[in-house]
Structure formats: C-alpha cells, structure tokens
PDB file of C-alpha atoms in Angstrom:
ATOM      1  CA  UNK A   1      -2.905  20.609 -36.514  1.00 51.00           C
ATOM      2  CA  UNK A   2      -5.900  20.025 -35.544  1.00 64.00           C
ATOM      3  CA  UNK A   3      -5.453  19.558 -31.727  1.00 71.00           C
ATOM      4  CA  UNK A   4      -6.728  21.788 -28.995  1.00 68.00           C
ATOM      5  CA  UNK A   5      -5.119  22.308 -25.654  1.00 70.00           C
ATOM      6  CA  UNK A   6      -5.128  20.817 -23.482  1.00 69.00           C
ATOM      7  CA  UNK A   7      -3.241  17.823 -24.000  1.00 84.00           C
ATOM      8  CA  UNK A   8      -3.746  14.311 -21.377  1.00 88.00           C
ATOM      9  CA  UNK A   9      -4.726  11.359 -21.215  1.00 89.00           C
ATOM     10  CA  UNK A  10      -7.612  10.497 -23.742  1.00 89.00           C
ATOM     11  CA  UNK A  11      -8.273   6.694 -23.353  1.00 86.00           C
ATOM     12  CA  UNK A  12     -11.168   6.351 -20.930  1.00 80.00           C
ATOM     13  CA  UNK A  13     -10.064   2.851 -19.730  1.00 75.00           C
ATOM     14  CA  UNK A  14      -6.482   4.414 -18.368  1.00 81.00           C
ATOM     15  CA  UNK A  15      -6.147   5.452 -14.633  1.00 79.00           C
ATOM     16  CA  UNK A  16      -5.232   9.422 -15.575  1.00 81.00           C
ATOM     17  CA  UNK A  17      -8.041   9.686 -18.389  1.00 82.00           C
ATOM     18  CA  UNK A  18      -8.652  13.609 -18.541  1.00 86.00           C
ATOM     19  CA  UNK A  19     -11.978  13.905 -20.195  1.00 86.00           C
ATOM     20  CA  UNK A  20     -11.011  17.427 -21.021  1.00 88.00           C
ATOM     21  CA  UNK A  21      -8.057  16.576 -23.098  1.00 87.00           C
ATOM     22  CA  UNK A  22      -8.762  16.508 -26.999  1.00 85.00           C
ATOM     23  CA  UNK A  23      -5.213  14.939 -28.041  1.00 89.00           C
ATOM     24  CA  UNK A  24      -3.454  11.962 -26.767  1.00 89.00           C
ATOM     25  CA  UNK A  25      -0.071  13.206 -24.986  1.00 89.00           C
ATOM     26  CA  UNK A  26       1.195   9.785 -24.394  1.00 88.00           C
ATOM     27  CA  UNK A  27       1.090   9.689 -20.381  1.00 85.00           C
ATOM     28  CA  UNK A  28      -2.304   7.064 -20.142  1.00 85.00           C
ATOM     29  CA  UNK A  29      -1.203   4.621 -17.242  1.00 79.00           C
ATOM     30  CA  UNK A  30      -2.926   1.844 -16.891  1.00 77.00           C
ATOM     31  CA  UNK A  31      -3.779  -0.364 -14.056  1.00 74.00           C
ATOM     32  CA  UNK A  32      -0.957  -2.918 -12.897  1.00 80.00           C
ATOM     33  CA  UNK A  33      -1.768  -6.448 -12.599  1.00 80.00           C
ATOM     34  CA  UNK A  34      -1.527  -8.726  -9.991  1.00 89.00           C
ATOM     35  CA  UNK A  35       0.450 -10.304  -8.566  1.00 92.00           C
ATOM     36  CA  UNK A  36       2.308  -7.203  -7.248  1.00 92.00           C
ATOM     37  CA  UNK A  37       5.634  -7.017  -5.415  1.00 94.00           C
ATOM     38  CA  UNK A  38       7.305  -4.506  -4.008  1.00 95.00           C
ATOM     39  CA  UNK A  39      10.878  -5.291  -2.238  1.00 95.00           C
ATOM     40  CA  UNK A  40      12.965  -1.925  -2.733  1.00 96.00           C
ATOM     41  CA  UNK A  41      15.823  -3.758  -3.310  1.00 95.00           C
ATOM     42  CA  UNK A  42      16.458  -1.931  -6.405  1.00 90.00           C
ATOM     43  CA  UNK A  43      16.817   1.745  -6.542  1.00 82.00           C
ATOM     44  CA  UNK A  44      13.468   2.305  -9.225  1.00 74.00           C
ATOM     45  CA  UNK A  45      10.081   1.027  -8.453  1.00 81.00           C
ATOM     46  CA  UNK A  46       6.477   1.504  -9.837  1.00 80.00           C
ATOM     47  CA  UNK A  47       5.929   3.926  -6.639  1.00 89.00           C
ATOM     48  CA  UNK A  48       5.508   7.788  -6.548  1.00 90.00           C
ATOM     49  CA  UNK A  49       8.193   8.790  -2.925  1.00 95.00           C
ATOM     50  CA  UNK A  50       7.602  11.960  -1.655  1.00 96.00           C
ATOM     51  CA  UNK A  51      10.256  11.976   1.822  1.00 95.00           C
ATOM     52  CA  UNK A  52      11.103   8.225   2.418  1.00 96.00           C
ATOM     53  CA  UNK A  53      14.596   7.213   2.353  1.00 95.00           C
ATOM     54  CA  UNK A  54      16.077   3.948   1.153  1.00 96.00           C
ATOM     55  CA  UNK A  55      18.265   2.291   2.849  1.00 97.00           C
ATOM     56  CA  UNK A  56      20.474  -0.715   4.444  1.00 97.00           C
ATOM     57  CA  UNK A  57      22.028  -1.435   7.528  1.00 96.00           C
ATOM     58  CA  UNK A  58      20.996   0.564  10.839  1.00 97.00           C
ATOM     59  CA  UNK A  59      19.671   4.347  10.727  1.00 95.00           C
ATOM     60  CA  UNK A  60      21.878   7.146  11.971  1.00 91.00           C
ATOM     61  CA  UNK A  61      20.216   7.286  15.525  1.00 94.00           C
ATOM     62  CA  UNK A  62      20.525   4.435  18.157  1.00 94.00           C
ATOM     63  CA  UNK A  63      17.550   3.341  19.772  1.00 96.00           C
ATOM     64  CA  UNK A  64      15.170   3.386  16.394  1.00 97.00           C
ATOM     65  CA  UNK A  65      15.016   1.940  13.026  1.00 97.00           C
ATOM     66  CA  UNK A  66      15.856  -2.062  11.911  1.00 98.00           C
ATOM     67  CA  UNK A  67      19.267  -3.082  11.184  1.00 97.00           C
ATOM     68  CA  UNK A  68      18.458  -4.901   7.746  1.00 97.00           C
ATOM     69  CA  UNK A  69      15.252  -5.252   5.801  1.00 97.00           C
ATOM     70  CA  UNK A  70      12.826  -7.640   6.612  1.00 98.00           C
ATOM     71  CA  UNK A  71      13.370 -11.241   6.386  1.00 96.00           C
ATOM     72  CA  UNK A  72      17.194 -10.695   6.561  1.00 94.00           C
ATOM     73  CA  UNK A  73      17.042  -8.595   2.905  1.00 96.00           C
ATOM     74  CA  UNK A  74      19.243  -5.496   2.339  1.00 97.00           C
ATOM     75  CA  UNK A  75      17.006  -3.173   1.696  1.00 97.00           C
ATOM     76  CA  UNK A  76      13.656  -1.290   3.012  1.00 98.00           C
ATOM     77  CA  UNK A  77      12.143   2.621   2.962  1.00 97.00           C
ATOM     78  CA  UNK A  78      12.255   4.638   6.016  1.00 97.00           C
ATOM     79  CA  UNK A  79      11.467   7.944   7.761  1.00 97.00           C
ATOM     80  CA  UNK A  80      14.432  10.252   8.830  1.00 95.00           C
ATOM     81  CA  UNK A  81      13.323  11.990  12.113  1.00 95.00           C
ATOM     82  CA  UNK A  82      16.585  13.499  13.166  1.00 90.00           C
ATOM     83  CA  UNK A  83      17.670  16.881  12.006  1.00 76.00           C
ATOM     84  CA  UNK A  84      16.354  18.168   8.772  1.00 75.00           C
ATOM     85  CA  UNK A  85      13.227  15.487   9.211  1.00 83.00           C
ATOM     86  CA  UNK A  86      10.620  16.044   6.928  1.00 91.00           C
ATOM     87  CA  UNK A  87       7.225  15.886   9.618  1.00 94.00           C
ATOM     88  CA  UNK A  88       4.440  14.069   7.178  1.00 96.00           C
ATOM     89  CA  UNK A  89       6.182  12.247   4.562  1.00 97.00           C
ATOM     90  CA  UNK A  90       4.265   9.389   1.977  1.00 97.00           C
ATOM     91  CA  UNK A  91       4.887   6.652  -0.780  1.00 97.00           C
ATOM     92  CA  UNK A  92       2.183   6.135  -3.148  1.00 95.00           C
ATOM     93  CA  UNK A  93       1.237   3.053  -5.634  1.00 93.00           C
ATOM     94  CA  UNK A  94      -1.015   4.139  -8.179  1.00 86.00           C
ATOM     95  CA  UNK A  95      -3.595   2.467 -10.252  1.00 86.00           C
ATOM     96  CA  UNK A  96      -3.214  -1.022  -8.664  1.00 91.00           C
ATOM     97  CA  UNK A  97      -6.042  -3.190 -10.455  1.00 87.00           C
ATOM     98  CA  UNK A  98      -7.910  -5.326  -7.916  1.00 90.00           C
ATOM     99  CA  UNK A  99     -10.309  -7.482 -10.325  1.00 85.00           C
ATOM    100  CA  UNK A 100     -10.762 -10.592  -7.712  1.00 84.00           C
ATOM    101  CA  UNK A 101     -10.554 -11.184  -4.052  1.00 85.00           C
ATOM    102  CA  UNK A 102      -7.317  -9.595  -2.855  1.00 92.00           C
ATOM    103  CA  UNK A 103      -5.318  -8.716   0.120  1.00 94.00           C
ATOM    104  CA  UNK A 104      -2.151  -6.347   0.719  1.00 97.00           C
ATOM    105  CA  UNK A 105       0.447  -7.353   2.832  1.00 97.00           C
ATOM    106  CA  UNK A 106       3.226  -5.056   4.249  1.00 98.00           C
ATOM    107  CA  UNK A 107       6.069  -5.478   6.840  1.00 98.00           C
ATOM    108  CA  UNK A 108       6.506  -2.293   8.964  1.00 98.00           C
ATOM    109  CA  UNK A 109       9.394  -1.917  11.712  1.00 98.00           C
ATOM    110  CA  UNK A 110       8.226   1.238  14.560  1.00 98.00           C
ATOM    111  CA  UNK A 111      10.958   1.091  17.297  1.00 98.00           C
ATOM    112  CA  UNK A 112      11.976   3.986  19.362  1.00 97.00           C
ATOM    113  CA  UNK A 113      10.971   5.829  22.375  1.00 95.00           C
ATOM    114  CA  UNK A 114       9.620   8.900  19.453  1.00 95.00           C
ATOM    115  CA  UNK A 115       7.244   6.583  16.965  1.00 97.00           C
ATOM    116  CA  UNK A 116       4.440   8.336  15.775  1.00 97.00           C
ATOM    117  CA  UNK A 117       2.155   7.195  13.058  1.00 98.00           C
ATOM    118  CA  UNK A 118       2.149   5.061  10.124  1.00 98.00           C
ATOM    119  CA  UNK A 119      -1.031   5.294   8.180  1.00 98.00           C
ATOM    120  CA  UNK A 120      -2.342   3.293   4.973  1.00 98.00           C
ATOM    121  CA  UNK A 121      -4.573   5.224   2.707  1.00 98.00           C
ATOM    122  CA  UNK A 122      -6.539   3.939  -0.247  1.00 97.00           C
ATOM    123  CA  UNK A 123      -7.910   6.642  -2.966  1.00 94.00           C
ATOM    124  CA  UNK A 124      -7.112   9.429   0.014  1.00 96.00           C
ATOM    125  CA  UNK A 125      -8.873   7.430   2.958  1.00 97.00           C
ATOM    126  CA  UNK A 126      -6.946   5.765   5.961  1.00 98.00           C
ATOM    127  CA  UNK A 127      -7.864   2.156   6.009  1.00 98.00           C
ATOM    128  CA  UNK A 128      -5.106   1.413   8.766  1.00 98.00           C
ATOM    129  CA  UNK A 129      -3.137   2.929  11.110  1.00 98.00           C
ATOM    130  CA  UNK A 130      -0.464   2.067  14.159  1.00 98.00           C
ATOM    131  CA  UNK A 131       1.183   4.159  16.144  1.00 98.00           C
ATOM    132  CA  UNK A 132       3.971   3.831  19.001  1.00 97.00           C
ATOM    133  CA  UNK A 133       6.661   1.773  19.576  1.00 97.00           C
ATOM    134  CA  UNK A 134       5.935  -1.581  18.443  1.00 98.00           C
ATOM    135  CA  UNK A 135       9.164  -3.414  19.443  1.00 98.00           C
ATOM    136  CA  UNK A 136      12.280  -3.944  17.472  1.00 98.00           C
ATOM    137  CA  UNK A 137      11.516  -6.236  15.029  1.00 98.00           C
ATOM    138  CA  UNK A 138       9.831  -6.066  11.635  1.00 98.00           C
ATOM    139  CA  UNK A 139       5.686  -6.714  12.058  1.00 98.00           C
ATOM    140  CA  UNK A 140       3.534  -7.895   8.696  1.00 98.00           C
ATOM    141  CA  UNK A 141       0.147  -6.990   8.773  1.00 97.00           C
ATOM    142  CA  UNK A 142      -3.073  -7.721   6.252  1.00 96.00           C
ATOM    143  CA  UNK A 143      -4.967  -5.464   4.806  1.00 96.00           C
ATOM    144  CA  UNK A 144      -8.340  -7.150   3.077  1.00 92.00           C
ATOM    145  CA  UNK A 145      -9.171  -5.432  -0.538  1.00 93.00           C
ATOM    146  CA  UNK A 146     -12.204  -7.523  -1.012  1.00 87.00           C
ATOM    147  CA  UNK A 147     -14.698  -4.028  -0.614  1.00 89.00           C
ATOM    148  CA  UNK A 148     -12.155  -2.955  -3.883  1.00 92.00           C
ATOM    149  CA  UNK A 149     -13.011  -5.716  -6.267  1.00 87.00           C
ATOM    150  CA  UNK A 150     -13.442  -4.188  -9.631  1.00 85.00           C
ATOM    151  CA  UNK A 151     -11.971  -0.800  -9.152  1.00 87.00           C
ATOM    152  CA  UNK A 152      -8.294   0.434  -9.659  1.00 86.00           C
ATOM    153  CA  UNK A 153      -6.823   1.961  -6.459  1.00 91.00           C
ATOM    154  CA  UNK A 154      -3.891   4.085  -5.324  1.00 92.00           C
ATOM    155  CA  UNK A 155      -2.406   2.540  -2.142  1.00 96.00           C
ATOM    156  CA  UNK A 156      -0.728   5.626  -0.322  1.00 97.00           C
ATOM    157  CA  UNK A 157       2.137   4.669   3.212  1.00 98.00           C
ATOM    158  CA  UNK A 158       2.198   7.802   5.053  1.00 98.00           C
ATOM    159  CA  UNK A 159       4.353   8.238   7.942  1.00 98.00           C
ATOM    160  CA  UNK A 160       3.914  11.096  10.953  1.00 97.00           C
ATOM    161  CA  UNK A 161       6.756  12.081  13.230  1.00 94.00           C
ATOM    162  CA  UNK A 162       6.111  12.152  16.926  1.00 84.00           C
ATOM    163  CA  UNK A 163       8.656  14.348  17.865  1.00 83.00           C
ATOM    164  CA  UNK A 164      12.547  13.199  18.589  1.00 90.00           C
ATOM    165  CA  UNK A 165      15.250  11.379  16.845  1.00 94.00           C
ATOM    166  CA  UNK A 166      14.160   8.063  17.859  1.00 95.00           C
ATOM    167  CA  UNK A 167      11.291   8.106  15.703  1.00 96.00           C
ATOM    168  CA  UNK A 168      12.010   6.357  12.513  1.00 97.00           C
ATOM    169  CA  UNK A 169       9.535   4.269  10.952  1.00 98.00           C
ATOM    170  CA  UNK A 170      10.407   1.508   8.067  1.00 98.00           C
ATOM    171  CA  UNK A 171       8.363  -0.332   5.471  1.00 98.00           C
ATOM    172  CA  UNK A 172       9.210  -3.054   3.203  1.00 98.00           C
ATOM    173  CA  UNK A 173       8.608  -6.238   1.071  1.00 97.00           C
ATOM    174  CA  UNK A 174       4.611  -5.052  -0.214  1.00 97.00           C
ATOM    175  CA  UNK A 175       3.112  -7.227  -1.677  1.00 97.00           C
ATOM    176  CA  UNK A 176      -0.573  -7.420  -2.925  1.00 96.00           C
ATOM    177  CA  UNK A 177      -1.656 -10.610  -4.673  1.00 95.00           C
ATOM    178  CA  UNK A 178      -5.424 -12.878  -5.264  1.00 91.00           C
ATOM    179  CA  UNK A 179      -6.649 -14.796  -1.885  1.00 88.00           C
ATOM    180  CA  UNK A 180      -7.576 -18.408  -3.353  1.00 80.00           C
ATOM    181  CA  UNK A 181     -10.436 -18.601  -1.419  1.00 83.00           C
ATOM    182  CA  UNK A 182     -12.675 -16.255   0.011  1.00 84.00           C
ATOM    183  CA  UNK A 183     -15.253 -18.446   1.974  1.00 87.00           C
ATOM    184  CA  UNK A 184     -19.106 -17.614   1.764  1.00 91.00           C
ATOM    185  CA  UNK A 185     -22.021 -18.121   0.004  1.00 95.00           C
ATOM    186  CA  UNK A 186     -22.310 -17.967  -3.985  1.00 94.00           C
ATOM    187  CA  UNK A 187     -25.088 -19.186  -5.384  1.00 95.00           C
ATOM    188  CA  UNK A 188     -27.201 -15.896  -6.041  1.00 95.00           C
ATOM    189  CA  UNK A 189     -30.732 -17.022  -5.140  1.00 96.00           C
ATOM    190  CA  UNK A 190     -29.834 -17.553  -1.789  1.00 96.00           C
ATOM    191  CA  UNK A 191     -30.981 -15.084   1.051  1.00 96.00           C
ATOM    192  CA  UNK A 192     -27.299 -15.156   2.098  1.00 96.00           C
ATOM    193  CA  UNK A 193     -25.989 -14.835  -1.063  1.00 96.00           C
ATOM    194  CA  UNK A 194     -22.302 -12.803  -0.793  1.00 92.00           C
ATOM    195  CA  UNK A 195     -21.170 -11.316  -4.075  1.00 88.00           C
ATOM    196  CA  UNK A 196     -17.438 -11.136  -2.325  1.00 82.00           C
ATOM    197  CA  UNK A 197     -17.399 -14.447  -1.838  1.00 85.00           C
ATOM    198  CA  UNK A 198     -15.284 -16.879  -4.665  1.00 82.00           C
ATOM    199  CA  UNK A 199     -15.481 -20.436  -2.802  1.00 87.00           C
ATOM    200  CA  UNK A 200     -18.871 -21.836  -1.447  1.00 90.00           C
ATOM    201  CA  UNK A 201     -18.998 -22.637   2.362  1.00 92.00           C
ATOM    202  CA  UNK A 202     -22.001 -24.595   2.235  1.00 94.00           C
ATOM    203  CA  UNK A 203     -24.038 -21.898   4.240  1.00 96.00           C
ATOM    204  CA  UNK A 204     -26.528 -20.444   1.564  1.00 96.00           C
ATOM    205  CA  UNK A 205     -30.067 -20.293   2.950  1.00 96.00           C
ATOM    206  CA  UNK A 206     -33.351 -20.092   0.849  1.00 96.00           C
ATOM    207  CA  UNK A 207     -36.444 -19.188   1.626  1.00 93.00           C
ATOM    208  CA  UNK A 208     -38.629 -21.921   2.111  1.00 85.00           C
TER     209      UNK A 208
END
C-alpha cells in the first residue's frame, strides 16, 4: 500500500494526533464532553489506573481507609500501603474537554496516623495537594477549571505513601461539570472587562 510507518493518530482535532503518522491506525480519542461523572461503581471507567485499588467495605488495616464510599455508595479507589505497597501510585482522565466555565469536584478520605500525599495534576502540573490525616470521614473539595476554558486536559490523582500501614488514601464520586454562572464583567469595552466571566455582575468600568 501506500502507507508509511509509522502508523497513529492522523486527525489533528483528536487528543493523541501524531503529526508524524502518515496512516490512520484507528486509536484518535477525542475529547469527552461534559458533564462528566466518575463513581467507580462499576469495574470499567474512561480512566487510565496505574496502582489504585477498587474496593468496598473497610481496608485490610485498622486505623486507615473509609468503610464505604462516599455518600453511603459501595464503591471508591484507594491506595494499599501495607505490605507489597506500591510508594507513588496515579489515576489519570485523559482528554477531558473544558469548552465553558467549569469546576472538578472530588471526594477524598486521608485517615491514619501514616497519610502522606494526595496530589491533583493537570497536563503534568500539581494544581492541588493535601497531605496528613484529615479525619475519618470522606472530604469534597473544588477545583476551579476556568484558566482551562478552551483546551482539552488530562486530570491525573496521584497518591504518595508516608511510610506505615495506616496510610491509605481513597478517592471517589469525580465529577467535573459547567458552573452556571461565573460572576464578572462581560461587556468587552470595559477597562474591567473579564473574558472568564459568563454572567455580568454589574461592575464593568469605562473610561470616562
């Protein structure tokens, strides 16, 4: 035929375009749309796992881990730090569209006297990070994606072990989805004009 190797992705829209492939292989991925959900309640997602575990019920070590997933739901993702622990491990959402005002939402459960780091990375940089225990209970925290407005991202969990068994970290129920409003000034003239912003606030100023 008429192909040279190698083969990729050659649609220039998709996530994975190779400009160095000359014939389409069939693996373009394109960016998913919001809203976007992400419970782990079934055993197959639209995530990339590279060392959590999925689970329900308690860990295998007292003193650490949830008993249930959050919001009284079976299921959630966690990090195994007893024997045979794996030290840095990461779960990875790829080409996530964010074409308005967005935010991600995530629940994350860090009890034990061992907690050591949960980061959030977008494209490769940490955006947020906890470490420590953080009580035994599940915590949701907000992550703005309004500086990612017409880009497609890879949202990346990574989890770092402290040191002991009573170190096991837990995600669950992710969810990124449109904000309604985000409040500022739109009219484009303005001196305050915000290009984030999707509802007016009634604060543009002009020069007089």
């Amino acid at each position: 035929g008429s192909c040279i190797l190698p083969d990729g992705c050659t649609d220039p829209t998709a996530c994975n375009y190779d400009s160095l492939a000359t014939c389409d292989d069939g693996t373009c991925q394109f960016g998913l749309l919001l809203p976007f959900s992400e419970n782990f309640e079934s055993t197959t997602g639209t995530y990339t796992n590279n060392g959590w575990n999925r689970n329900s019920g308690t860990t295998s070590s007292s003193g650490t881990g949830p008993s249930s997933g959050a919001n009284g739901s079976s299921y959630y993702m966690y990090h195994e730090t007893s024997s045979g622990y794996t030290p840095i491990i990461s779960l990875q959402l790829h080409c996530i569209a964010i074409n308005t005002a967005s935010e991600l939402t995530f629940y994350n459960h860090m009890y034990g006297d061992d907690i050591g780091t949960l980061n959030v990375k977008i494209n490769g940089t940490t955006i947020w990070s906890k470490s420590g225990d953080q009580g035994n209970q599940w915590n949701q925290d907000t992550i703005s994606l309004l500086s990612y407005i017409g880009s497609v991202v890879a949202i990346e969990f990574e989890a770092i072990h402290s040191g002991s068994y009573r170190g096991d970290i837990a995600i669950d129920q992710i969810n990124i989805d449109t904000i309604a409003c985000f409040y500022g000034c739109i009219d484009s003239t303005a001196t305050n004009y915000n290009p984030l912003a999707t509802c007016d606030d009634g604060s543009c100023q002009y020069l007089l």
